[in-house]
PDB file of C-alpha atoms and ligand atoms in Angstrom:
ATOM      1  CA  UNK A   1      60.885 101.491 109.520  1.00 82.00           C
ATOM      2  CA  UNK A   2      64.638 101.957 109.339  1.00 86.00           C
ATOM      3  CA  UNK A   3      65.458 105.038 112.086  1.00 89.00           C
ATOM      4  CA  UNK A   4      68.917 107.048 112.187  1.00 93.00           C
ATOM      5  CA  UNK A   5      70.733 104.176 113.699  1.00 90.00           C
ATOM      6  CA  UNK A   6      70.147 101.707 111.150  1.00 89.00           C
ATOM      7  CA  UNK A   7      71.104 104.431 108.427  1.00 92.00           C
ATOM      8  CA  UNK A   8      74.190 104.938 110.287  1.00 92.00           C
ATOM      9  CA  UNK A   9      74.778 101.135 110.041  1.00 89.00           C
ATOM     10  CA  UNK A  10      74.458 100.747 106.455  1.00 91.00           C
ATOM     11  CA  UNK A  11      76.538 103.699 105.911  1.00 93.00           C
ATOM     12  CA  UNK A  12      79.215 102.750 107.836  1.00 90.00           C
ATOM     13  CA  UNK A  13      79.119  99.035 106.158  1.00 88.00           C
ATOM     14  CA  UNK A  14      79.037 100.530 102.672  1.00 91.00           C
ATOM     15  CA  UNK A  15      81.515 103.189 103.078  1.00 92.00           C
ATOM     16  CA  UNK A  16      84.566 101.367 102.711  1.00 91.00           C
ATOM     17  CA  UNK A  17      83.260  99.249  99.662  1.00 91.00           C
ATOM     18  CA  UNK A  18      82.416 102.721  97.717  1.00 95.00           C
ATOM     19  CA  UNK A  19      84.525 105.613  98.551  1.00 96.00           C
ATOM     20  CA  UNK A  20      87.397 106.100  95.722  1.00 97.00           C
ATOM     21  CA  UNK A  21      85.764 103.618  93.765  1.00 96.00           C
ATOM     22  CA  UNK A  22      84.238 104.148  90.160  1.00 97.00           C
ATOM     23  CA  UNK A  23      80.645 103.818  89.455  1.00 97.00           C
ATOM     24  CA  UNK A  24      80.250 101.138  86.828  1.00 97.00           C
ATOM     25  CA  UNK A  25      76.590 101.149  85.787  1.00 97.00           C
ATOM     26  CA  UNK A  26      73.311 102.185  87.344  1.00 97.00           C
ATOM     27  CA  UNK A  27      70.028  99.954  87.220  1.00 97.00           C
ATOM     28  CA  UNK A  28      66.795 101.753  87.488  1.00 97.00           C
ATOM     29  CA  UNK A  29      64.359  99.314  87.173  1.00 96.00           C
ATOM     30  CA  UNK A  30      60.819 101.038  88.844  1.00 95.00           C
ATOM     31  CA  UNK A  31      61.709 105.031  89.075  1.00 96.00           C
ATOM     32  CA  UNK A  32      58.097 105.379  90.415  1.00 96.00           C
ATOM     33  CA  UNK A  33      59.347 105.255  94.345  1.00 96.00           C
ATOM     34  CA  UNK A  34      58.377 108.024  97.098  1.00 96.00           C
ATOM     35  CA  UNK A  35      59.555 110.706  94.086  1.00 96.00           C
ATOM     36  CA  UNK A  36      60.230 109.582  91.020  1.00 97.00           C
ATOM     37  CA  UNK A  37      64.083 109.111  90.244  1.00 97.00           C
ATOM     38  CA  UNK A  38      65.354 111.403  87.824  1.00 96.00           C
ATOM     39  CA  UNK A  39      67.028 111.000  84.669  1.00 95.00           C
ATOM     40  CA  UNK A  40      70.448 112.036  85.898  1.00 95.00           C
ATOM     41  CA  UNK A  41      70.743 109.547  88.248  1.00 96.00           C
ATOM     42  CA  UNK A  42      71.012 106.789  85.098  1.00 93.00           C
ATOM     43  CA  UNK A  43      73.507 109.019  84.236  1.00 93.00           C
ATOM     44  CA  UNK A  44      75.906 108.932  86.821  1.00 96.00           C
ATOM     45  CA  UNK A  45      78.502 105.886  85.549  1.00 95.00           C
ATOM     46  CA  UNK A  46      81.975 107.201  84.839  1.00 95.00           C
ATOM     47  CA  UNK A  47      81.605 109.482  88.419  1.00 96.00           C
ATOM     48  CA  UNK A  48      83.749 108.569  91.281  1.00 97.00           C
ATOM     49  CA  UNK A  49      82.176 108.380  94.989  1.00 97.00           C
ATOM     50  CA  UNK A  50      84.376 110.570  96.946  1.00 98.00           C
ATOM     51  CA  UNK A  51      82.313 109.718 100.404  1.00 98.00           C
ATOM     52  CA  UNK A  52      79.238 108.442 102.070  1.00 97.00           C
ATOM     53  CA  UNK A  53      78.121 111.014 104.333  1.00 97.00           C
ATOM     54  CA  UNK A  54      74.501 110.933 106.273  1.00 97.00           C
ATOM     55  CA  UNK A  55      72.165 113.328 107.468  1.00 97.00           C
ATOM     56  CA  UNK A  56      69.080 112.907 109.237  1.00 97.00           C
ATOM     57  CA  UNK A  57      67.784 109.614 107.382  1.00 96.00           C
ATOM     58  CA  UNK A  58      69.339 110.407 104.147  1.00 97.00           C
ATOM     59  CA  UNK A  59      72.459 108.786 102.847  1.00 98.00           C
ATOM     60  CA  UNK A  60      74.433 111.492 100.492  1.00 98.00           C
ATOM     61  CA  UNK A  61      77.097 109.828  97.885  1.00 98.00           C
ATOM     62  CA  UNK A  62      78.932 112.597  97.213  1.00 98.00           C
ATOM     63  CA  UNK A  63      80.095 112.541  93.587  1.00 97.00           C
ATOM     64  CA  UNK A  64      82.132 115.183  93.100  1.00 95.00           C
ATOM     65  CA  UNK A  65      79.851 117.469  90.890  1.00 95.00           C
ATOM     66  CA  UNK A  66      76.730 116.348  93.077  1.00 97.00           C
ATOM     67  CA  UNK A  67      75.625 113.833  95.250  1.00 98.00           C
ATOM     68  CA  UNK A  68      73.012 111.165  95.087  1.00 98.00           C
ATOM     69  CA  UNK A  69      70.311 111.154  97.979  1.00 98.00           C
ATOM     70  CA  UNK A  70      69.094 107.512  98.957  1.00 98.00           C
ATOM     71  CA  UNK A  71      66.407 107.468 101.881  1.00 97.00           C
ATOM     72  CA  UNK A  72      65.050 103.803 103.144  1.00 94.00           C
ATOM     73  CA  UNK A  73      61.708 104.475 103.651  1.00 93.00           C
ATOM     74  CA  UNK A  74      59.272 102.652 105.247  1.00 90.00           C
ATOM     75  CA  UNK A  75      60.503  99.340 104.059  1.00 88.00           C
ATOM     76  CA  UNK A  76      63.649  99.828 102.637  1.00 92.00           C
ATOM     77  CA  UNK A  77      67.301  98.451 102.987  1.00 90.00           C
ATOM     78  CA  UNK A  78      70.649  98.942 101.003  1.00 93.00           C
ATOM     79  CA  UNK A  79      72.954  95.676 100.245  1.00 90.00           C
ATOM     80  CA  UNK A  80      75.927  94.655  98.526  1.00 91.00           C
ATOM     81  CA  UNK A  81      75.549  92.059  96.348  1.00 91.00           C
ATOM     82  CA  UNK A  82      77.431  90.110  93.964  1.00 91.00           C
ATOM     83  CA  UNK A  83      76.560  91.418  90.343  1.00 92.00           C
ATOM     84  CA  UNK A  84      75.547  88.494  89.314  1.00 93.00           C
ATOM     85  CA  UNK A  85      72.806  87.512  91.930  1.00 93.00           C
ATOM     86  CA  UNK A  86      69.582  87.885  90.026  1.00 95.00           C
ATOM     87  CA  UNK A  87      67.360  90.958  91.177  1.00 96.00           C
ATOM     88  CA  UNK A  88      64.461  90.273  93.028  1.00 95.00           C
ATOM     89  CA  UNK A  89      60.808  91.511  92.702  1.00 95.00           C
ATOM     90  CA  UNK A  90      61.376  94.536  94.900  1.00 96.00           C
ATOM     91  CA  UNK A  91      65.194  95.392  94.041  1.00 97.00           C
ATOM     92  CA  UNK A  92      64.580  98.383  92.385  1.00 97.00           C
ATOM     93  CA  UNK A  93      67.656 100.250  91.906  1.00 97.00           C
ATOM     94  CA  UNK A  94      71.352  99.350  90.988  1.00 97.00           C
ATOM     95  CA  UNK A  95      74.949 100.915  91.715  1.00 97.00           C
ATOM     96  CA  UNK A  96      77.570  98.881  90.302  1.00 97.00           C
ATOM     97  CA  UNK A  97      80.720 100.068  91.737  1.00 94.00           C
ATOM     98  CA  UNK A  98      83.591  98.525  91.733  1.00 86.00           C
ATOM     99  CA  UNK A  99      83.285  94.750  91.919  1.00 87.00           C
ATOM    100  CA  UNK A 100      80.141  94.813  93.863  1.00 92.00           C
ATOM    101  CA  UNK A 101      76.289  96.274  93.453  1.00 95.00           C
ATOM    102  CA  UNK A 102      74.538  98.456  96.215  1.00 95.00           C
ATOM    103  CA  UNK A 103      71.045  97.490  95.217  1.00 95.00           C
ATOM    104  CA  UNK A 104      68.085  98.939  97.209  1.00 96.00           C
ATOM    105  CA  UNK A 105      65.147  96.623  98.100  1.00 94.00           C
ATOM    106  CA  UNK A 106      62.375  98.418  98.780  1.00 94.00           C
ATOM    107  CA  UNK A 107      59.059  96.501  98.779  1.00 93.00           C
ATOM    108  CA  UNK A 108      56.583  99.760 100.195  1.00 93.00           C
ATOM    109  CA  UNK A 109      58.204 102.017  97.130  1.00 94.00           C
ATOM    110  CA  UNK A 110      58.550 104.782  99.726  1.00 95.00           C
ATOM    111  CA  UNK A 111      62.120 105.072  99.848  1.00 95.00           C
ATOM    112  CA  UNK A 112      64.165 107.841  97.738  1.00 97.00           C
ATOM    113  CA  UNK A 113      66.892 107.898  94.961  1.00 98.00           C
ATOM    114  CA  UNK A 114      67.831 111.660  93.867  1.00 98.00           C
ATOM    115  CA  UNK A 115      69.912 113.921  92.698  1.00 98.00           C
ATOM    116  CA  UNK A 116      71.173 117.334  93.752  1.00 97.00           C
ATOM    117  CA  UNK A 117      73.821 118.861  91.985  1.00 97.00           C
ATOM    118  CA  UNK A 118      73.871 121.649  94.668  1.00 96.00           C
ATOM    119  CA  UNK A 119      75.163 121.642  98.134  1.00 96.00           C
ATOM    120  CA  UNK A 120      72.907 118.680  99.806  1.00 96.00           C
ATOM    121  CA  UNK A 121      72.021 121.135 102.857  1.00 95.00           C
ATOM    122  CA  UNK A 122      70.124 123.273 100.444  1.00 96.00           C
ATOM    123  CA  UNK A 123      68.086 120.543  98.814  1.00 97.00           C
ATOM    124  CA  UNK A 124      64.296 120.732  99.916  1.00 96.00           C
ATOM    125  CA  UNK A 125      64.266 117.343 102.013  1.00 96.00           C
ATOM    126  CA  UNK A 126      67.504 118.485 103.785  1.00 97.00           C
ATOM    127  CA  UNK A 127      66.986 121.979 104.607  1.00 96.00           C
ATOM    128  CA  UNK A 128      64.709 122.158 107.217  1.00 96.00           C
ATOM    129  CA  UNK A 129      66.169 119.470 109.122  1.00 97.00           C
ATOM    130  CA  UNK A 130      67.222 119.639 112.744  1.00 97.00           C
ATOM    131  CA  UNK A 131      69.956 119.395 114.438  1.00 97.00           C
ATOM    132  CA  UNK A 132      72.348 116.121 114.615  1.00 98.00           C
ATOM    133  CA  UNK A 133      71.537 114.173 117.884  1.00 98.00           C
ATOM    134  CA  UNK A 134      75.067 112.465 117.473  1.00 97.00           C
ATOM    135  CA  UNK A 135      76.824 115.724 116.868  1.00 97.00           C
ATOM    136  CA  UNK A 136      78.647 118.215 119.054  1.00 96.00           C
ATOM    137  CA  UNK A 137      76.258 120.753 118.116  1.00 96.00           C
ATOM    138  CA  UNK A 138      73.347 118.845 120.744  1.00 98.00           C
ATOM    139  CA  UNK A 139      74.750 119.131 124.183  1.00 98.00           C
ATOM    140  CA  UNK A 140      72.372 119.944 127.086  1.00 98.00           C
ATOM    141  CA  UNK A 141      73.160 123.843 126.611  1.00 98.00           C
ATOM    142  CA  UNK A 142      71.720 124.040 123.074  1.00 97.00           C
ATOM    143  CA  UNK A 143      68.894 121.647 124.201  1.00 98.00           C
ATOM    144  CA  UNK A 144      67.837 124.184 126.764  1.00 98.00           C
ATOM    145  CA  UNK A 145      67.925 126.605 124.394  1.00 97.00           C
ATOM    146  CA  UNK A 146      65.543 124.809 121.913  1.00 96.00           C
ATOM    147  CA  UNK A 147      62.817 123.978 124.570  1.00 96.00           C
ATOM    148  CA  UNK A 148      62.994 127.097 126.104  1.00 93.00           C
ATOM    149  CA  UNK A 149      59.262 128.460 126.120  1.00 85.00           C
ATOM    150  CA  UNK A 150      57.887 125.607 124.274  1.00 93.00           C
ATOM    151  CA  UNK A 151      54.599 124.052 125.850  1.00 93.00           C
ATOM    152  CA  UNK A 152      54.713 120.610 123.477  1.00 96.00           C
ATOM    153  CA  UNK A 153      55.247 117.534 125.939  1.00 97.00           C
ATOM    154  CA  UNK A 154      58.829 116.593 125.842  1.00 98.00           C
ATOM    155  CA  UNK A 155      58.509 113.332 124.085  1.00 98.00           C
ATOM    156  CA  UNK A 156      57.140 114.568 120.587  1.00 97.00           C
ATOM    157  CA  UNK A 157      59.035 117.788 120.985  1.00 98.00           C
ATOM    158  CA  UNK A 158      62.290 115.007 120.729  1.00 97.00           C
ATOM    159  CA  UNK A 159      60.322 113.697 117.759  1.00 96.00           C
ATOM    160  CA  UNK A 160      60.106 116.527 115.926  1.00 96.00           C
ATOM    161  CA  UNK A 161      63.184 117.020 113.185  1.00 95.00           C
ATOM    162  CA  UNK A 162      62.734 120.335 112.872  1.00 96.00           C
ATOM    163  CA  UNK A 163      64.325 120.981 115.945  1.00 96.00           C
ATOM    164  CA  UNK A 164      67.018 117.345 116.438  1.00 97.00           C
ATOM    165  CA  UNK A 165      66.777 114.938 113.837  1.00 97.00           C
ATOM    166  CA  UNK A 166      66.201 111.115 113.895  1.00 93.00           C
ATOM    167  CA  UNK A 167      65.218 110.264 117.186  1.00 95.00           C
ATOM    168  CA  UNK A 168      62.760 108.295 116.476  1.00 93.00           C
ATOM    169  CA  UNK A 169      59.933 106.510 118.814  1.00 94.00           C
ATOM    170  CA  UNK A 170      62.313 103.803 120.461  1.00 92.00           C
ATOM    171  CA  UNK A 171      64.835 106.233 121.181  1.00 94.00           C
ATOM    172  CA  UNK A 172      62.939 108.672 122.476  1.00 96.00           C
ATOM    173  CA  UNK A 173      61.214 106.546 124.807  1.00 96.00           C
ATOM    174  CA  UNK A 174      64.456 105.405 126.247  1.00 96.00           C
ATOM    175  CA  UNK A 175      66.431 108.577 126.757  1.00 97.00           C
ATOM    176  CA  UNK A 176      63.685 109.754 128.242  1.00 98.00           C
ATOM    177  CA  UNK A 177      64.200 106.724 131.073  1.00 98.00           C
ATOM    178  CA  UNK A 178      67.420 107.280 130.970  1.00 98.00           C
ATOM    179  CA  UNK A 179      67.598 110.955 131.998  1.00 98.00           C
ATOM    180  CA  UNK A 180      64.803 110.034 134.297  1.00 98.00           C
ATOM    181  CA  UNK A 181      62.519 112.217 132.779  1.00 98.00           C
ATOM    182  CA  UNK A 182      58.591 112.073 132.835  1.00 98.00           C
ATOM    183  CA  UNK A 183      57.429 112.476 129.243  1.00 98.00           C
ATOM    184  CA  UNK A 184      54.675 114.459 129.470  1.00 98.00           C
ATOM    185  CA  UNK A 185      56.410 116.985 131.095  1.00 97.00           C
ATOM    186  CA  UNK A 186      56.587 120.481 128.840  1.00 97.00           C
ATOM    187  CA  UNK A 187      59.521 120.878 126.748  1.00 98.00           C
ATOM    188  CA  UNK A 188      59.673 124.487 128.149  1.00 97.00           C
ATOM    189  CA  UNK A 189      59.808 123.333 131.918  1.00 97.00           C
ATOM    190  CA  UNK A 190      63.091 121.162 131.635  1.00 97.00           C
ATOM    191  CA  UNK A 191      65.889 122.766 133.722  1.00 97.00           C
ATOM    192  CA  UNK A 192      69.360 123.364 132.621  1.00 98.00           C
ATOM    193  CA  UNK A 193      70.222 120.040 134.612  1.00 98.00           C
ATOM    194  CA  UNK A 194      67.760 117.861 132.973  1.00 98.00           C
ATOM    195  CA  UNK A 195      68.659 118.936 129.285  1.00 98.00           C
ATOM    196  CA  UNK A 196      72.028 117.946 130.290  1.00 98.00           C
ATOM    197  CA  UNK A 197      71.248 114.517 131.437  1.00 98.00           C
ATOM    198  CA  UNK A 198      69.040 114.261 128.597  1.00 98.00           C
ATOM    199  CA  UNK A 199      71.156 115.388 125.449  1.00 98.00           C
ATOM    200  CA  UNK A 200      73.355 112.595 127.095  1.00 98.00           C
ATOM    201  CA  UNK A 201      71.005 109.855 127.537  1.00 98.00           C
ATOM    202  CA  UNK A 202      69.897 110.622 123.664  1.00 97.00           C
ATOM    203  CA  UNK A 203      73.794 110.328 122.451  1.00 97.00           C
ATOM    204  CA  UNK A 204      74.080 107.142 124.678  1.00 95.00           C
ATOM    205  CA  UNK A 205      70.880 105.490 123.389  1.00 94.00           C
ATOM    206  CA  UNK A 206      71.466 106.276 119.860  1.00 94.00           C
ATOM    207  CA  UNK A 207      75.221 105.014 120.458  1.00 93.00           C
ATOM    208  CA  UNK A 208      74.240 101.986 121.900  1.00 90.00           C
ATOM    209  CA  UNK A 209      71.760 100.862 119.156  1.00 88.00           C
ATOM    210  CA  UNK A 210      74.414 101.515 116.555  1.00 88.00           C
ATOM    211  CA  UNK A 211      76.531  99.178 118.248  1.00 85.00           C
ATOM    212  CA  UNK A 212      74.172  96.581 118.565  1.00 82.00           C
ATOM    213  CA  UNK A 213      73.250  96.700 114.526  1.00 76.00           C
ATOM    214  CA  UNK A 214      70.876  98.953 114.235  1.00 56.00           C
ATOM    215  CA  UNK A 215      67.345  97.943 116.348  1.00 51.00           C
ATOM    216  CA  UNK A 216      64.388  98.156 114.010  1.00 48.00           C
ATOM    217  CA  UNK A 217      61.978  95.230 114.982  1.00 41.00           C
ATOM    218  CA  UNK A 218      61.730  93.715 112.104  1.00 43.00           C
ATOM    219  CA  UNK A 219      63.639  91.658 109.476  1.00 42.00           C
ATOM    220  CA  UNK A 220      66.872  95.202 109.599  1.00 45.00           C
ATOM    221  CA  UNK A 221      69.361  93.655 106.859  1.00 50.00           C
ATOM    222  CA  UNK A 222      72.579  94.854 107.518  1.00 51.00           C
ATOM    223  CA  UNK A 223      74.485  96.386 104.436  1.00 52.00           C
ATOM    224  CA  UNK A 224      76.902  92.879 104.126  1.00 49.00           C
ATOM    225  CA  UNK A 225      73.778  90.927 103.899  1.00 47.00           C
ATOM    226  CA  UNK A 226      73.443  89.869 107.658  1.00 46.00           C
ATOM    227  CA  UNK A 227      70.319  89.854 109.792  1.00 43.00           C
ATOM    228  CA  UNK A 228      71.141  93.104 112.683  1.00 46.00           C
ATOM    229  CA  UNK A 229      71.451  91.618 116.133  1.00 47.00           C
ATOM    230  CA  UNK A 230      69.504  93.508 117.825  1.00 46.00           C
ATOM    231  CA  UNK A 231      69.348  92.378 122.261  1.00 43.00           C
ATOM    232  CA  UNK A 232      65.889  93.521 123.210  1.00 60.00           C
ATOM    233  CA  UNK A 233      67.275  95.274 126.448  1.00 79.00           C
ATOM    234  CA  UNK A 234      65.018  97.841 126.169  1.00 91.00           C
ATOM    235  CA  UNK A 235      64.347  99.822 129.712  1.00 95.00           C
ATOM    236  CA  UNK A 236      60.680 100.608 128.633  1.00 96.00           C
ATOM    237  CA  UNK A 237      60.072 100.262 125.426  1.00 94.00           C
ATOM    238  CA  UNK A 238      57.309  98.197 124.150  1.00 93.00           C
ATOM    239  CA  UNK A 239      57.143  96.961 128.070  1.00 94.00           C
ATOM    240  CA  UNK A 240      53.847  97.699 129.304  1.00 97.00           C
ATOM    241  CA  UNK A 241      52.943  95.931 132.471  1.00 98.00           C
ATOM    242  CA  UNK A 242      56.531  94.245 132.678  1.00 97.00           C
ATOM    243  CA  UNK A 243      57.964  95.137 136.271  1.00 97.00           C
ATOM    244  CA  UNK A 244      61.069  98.338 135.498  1.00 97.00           C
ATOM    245  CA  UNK A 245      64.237  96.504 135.443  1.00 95.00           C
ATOM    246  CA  UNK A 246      65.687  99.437 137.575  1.00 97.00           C
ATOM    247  CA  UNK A 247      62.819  99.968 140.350  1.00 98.00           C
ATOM    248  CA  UNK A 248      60.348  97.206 139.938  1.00 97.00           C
ATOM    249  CA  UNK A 249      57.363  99.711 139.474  1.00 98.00           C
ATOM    250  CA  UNK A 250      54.831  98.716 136.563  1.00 98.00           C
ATOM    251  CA  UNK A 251      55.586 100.302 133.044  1.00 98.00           C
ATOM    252  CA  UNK A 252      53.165 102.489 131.694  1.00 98.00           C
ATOM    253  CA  UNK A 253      51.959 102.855 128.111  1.00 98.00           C
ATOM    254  CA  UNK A 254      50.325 106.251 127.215  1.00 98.00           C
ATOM    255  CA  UNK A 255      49.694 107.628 123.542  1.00 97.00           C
ATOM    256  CA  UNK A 256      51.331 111.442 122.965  1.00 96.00           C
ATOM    257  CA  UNK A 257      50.475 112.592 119.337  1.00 91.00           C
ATOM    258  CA  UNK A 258      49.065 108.835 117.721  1.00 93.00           C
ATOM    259  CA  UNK A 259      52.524 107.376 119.231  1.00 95.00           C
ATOM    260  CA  UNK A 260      53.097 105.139 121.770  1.00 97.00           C
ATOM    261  CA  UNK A 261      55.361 106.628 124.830  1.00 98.00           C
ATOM    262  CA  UNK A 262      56.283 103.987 127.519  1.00 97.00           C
ATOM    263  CA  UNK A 263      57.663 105.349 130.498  1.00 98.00           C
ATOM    264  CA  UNK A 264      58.768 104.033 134.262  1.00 98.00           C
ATOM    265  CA  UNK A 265      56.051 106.152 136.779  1.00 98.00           C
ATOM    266  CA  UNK A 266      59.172 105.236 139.510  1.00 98.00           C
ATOM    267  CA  UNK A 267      62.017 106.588 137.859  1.00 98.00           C
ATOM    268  CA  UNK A 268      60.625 109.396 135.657  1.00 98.00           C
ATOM    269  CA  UNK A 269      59.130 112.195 137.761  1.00 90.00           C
TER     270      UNK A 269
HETATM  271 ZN1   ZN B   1      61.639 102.433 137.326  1.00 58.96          ZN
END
């Protein structure tokens, strides 16, 4: 499943290809994804796409009079491609702009193409979405703030987008090394200190996966076409039983609300 950094990824490779640019045509060949695209959205040639903006897992083309929401998914990814490579099976939508197409595969049909002609932070899948992990506005302060008094275990309260969006199981898992934190440790009993260390470690691990391509296990196509390098230099994740690179104790693997959580029982107390 693509997760924040691989959204970040594709936006940042299909920004400079779209922004200023003219959108030629539109292709809707199956509208019957997670919602059913919407008639405007075939009507959007002629519009200009001023910028590619993201929030949460939702890429926003802003369009001047509204902007088009794309979401991956489960199984989705966003290309450029040539306009006169032939569509495959699962290529369901089209944007020619410019000389180039941004055509979304999505072989699951859960991913999203829609319309808002209002401000995007009003539109039903937007509005109730956390705060940016990546942003200024998470620092360990307002962290504290948002697990103060809450009894969830700290790993799905990261989880949860209501409160910071798009850290997803990886990433959770790992900042929670990182800040040397034990998992199942309430949300509400985190000191000052440790929200600090941990509103870092989520930054850094977020960061870092952006850098390296975006880290979904599976076949992540980057937005030029090119498999995502991804090093698998996790510090827990998916490591059960492996020896912690840091202390040498055992990795754990535990399951916190039907995900897995793999944690160091040496370096997160
Ligand atoms: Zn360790």
């Amino acid at each position: 499943m693509p997760e924040l950094p691989e959204v970040e990824v594709t936006r940042r490779g299909i920004e400079p290809h779209l922004v200023g640019r003219a959108i030629a045509a539109v292709a809707v060949r199956e509208p019957r994804l997670r919602w059913r695209v919407p008639r405007a959205v075939a009507a959007l040639a002629g519009r200009t796409v001023l910028a590619v903006k993201r929030r949460g897992k939702y890429l926003l083309l802003d369009c001047g009079d509204g902007h088009l929401i794309l979401h991956l998914g489960m199984s989705g990814s966003l290309r450029l491609v040539d306009p006169r490579s032939a569509p495959g099976k699962h290529d369901h939508f089209d944007l020619s702009v410019g000389r180039q197409v941004l055509r979304l595969r999505d072989p699951r049909r859960f991913g999203a193409v829609l319309w808002t002609a209002r401000p995007p932070q009003q539109h039903p899948l937007l509005r109730h979405l956390g705060i940016e992990p990546l942003s200024r506005e998470l620092d360990g302060r307002r962290l504290h703030v948002l697990a103060r008094a809450c009894r969830m275990r700290i790993k799905p309260f990261l989880m949860d987008g209501r409160r910071i969006v798009g850290v997803g199981n990886i990433y959770a898992s790992e900042s929670l090394f990182l800040a040397g934190i034990d998992p199942r440790k309430a949300a509400g009993r985190l000191s000052a200190a440790d929200c600090a260390r941990l509103a870092a470690a989520i930054k850094r691990t977020l960061r870092a996966a952006i850098r390296a391509g975006g880290s979904s296990l599976r076949d992540f196509v980057g937005s030029d076409g090119r498999a995502g390098h991804f090093q698998r230099r996790a510090w827990v994740y998916d490591r059960a039983g492996h020896r912690c690179r840091r202390c040498g104790e055992v990795i754990r693997r535990i399951v916190q609300g039907q995900r897995a959580t793999y944690y160091c029982p040496g370096c997160q107390r």
